[in-house]
mmCIF file of C-alpha atoms in Angstrom:
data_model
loop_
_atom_site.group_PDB
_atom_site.id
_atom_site.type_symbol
_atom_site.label_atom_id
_atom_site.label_comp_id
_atom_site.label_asym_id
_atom_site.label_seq_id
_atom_site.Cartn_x
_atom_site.Cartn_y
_atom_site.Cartn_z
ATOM 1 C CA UNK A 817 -25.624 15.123 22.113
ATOM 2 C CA UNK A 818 -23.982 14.741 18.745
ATOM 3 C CA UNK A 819 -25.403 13.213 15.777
ATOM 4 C CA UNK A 820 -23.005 10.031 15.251
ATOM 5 C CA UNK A 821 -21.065 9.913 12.425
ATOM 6 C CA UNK A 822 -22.483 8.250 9.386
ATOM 7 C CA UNK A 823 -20.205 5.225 8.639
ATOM 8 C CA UNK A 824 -18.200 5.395 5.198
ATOM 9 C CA UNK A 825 -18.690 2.383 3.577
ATOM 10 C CA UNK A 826 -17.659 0.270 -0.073
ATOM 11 C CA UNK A 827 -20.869 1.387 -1.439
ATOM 12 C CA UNK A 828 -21.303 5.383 -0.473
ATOM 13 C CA UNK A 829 -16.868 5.758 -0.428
ATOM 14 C CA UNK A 830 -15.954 2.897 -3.734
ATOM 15 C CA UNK A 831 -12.447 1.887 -3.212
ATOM 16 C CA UNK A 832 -9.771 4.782 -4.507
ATOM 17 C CA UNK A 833 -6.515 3.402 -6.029
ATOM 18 C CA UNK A 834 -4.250 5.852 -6.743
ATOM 19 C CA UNK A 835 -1.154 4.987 -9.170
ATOM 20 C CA UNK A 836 2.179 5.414 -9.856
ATOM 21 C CA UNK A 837 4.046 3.953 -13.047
ATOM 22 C CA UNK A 838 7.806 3.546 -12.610
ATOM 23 C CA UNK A 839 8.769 4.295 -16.644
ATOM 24 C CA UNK A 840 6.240 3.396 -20.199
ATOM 25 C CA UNK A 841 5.450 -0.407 -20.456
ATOM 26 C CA UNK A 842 6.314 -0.855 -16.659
ATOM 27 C CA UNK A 843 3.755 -2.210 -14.415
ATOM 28 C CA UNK A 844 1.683 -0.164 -12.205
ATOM 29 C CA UNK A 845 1.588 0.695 -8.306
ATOM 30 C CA UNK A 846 -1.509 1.155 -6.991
ATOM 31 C CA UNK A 847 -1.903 2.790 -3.364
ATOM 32 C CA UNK A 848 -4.915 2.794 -1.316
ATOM 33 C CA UNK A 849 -6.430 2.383 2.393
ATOM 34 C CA UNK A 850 -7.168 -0.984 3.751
ATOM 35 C CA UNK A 851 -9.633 -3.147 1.583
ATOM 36 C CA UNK A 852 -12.329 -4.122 3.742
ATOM 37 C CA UNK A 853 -11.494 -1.516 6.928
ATOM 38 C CA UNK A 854 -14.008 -1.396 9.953
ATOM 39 C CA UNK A 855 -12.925 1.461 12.494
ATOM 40 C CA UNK A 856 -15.516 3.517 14.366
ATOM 41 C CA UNK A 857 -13.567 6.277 16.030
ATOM 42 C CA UNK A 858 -11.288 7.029 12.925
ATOM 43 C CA UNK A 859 -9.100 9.956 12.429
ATOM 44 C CA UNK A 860 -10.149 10.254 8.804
ATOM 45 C CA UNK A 861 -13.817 8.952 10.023
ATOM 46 C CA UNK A 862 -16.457 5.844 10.658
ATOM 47 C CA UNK A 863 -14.966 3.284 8.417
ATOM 48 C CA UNK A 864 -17.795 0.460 7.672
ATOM 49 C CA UNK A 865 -16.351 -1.198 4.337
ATOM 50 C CA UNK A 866 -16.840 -4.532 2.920
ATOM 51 C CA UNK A 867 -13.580 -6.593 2.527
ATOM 52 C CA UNK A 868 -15.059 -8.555 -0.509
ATOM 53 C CA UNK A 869 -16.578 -5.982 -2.574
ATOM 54 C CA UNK A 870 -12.803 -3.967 -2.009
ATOM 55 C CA UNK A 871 -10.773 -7.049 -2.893
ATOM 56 C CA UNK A 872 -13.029 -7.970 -6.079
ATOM 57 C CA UNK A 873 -12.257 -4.003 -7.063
ATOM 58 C CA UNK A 874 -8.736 -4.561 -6.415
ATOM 59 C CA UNK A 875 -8.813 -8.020 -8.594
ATOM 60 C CA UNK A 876 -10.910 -5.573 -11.311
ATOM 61 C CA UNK A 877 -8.524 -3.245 -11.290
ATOM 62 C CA UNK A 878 -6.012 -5.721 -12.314
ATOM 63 C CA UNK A 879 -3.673 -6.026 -9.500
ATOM 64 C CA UNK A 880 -1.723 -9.471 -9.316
ATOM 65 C CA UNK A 881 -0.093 -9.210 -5.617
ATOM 66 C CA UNK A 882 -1.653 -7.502 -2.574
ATOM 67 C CA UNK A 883 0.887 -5.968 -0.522
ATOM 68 C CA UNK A 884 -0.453 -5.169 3.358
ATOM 69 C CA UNK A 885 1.788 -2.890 5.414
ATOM 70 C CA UNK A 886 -0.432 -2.702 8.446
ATOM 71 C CA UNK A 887 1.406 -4.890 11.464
ATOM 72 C CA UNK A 888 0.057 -8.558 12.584
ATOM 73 C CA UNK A 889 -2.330 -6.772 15.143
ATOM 74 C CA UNK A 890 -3.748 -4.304 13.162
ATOM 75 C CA UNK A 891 -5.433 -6.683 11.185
ATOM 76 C CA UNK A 892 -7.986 -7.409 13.966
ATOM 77 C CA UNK A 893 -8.138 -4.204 15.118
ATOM 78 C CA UNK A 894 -9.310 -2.952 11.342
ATOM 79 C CA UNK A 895 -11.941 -6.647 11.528
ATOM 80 C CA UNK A 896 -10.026 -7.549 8.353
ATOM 81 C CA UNK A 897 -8.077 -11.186 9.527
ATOM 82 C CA UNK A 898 -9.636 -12.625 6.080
ATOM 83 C CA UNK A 899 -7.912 -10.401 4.010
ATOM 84 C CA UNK A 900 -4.564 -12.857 3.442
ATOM 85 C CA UNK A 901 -7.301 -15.673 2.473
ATOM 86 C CA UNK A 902 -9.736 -13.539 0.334
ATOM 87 C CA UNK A 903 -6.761 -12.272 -1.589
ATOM 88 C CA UNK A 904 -5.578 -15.461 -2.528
ATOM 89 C CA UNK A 905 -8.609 -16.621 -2.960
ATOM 90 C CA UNK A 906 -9.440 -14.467 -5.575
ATOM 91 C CA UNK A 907 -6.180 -15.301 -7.586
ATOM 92 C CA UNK A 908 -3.980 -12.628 -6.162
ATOM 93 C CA UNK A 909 -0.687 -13.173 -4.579
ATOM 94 C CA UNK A 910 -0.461 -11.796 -0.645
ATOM 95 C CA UNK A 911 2.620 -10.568 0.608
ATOM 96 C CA UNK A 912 2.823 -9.127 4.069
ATOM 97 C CA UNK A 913 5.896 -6.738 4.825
ATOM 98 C CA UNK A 914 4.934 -5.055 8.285
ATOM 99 C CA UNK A 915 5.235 -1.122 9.649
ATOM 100 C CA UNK A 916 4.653 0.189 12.257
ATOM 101 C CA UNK A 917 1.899 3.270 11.808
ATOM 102 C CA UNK A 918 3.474 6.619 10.953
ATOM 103 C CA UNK A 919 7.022 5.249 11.580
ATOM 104 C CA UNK A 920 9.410 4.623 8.788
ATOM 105 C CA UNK A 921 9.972 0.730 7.632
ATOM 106 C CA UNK A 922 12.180 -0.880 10.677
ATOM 107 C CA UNK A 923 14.083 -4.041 10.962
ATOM 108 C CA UNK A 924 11.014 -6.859 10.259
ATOM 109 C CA UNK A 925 10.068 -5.296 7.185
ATOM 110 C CA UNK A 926 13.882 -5.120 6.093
ATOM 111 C CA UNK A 927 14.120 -8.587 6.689
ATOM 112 C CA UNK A 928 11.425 -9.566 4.248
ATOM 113 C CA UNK A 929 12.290 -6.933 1.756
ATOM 114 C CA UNK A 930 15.343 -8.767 0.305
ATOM 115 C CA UNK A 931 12.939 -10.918 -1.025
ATOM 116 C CA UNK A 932 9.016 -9.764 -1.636
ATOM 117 C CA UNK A 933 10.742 -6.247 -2.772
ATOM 118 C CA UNK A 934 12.842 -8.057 -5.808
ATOM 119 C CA UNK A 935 9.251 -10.186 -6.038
ATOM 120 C CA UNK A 936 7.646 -6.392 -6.938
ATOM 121 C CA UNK A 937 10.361 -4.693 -8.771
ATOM 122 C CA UNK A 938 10.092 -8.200 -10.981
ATOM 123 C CA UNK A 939 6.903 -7.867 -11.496
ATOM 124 C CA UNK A 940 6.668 -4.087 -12.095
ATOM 125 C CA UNK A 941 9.255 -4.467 -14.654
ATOM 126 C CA UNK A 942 6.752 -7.113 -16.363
ATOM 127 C CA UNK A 943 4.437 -4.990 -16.209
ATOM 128 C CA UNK A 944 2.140 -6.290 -14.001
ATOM 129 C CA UNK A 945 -0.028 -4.308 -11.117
ATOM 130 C CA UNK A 946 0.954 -4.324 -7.771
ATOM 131 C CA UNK A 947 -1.760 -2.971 -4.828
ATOM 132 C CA UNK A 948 -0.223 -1.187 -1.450
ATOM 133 C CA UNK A 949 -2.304 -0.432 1.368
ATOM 134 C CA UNK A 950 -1.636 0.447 5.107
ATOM 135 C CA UNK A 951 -4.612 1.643 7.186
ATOM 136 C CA UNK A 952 -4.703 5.178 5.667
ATOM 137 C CA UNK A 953 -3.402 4.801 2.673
ATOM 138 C CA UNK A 954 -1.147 7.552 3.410
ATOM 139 C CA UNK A 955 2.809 6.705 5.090
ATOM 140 C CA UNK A 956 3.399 3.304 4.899
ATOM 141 C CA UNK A 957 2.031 2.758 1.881
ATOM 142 C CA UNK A 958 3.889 6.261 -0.035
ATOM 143 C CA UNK A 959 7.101 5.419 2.032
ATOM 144 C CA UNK A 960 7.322 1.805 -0.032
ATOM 145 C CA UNK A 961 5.632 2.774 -3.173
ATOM 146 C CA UNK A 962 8.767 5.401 -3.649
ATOM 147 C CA UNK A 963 10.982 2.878 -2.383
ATOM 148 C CA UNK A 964 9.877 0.911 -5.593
ATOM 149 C CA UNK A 965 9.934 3.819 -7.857
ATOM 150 C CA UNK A 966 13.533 4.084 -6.517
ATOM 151 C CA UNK A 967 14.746 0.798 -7.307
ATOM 152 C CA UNK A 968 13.375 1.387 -11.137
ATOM 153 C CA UNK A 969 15.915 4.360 -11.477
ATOM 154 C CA UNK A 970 14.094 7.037 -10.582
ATOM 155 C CA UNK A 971 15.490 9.781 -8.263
ATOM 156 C CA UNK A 972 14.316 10.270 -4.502
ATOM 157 C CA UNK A 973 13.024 13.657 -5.372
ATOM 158 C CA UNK A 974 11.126 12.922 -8.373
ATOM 159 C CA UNK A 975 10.025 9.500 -6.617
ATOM 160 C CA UNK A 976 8.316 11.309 -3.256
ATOM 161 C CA UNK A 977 6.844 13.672 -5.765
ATOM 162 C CA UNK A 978 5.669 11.285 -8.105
ATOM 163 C CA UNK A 979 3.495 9.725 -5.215
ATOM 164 C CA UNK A 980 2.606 12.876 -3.328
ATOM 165 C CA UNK A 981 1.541 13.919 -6.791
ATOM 166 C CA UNK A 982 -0.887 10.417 -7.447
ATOM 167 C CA UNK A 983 -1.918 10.353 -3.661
ATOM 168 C CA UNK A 984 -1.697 13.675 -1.149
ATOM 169 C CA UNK A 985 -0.472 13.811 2.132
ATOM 170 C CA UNK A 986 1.320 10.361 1.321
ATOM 171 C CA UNK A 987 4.613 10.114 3.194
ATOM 172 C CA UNK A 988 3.100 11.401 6.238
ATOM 173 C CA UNK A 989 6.071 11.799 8.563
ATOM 174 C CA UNK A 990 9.780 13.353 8.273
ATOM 175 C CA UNK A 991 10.968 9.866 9.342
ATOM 176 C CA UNK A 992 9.101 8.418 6.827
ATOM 177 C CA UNK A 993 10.738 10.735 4.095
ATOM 178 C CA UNK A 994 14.032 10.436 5.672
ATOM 179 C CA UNK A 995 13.687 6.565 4.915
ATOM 180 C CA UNK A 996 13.463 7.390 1.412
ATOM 181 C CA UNK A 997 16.182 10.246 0.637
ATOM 182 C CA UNK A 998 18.609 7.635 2.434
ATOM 183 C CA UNK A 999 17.046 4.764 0.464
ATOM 184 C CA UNK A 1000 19.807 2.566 -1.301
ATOM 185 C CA UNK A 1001 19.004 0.141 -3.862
ATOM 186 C CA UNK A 1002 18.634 -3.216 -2.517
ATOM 187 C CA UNK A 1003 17.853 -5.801 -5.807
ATOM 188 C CA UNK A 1004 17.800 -3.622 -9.191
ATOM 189 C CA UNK A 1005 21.289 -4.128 -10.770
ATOM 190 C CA UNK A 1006 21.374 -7.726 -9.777
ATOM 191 C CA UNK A 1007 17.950 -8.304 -10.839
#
């Protein structure tokens, strides 16, 4: 019988948060996993985290909005349904713009970008932090962080590269990078 997997948790695997900075003086983009993720059969492995020890590292790190990616079920699935509350209630904005896993962003997520993306490219240009997660870490949350990097001016090229650089395997799926070659800009000349 196999030995089960020892679980990865907040304490043995501390929160990563990988960044990306849009130009000097802008804000930063941090990208990571899901604070506070609880999944036993894992692709990347036995998750076991705590939620508040990753949001009071995210709040450390300086970020001022939490942006989740993960869709309205997974956040039961992952046993993080506090998140939206603990965010907030550690003094950090929560913004929820929904994609499906290892699909590019689809017609709910457009819907609410019109607004929470010229909420981030705002506060980027301020030069405040901004924290992306999906469950990975990995499509969702590369496919939007060079979305943003594309609204500051820089070019789809150097944007995917920029956070493949910070973060590998990030922008997991064609689709995904399809989404951003063909990525036009939504708020940043009228912003």
């Amino acid at each position: 019988m196999p030995e089960p997997r020892t679980p990865r948790t907040s304490k043995s695997h501390p929160l990563r948060i990988d960044v990306v900075q849009a130009h000097p003086g802008w804000g930063l983009i941090g990208m990571s996993l899901c604070p506070g993720k609880q999944q036993v059969d894992g692709l990347s492995g036995h998750w076991q985290r705590d939620l508040g020890v990753d949001l009071e590292h995210i709040r450390a790190w300086g970020a001022s909005i939490v942006v989740s990616l993960v869709e309205h079920h997974e956040f039961a699935e992952l046993g993080v349904e506090a998140l939206p509350a603990e965010a907030l209630r550690l003094g950090m904005a929560w913004r929820h713009l929904p994609i499906p896993d290892r699909q590019p962003p689809g017609l709910d997520f457009e819907r609410r970008w019109a607004e929470v993306g010229a909420e981030l490219f705002v506060a980027l240009r301020e030069g405040r932090r901004i924290f992306l997660h999906c469950k990975g870490g990995l499509g969702r949350t590369g496919t939007v962080a060079a979305c943003l990097l594309r609204e500051a001016g820089v070019g789809t090229t150097e944007a995917v590269a920029q956070v493949r650089l910070a973060r590998q395997k990030t922008i997991e799926t064609m689709e995904q990078e399809r989404y951003v070659q063909a990525y036009t800009l939504k708020f940043a000349e009228r912003l």
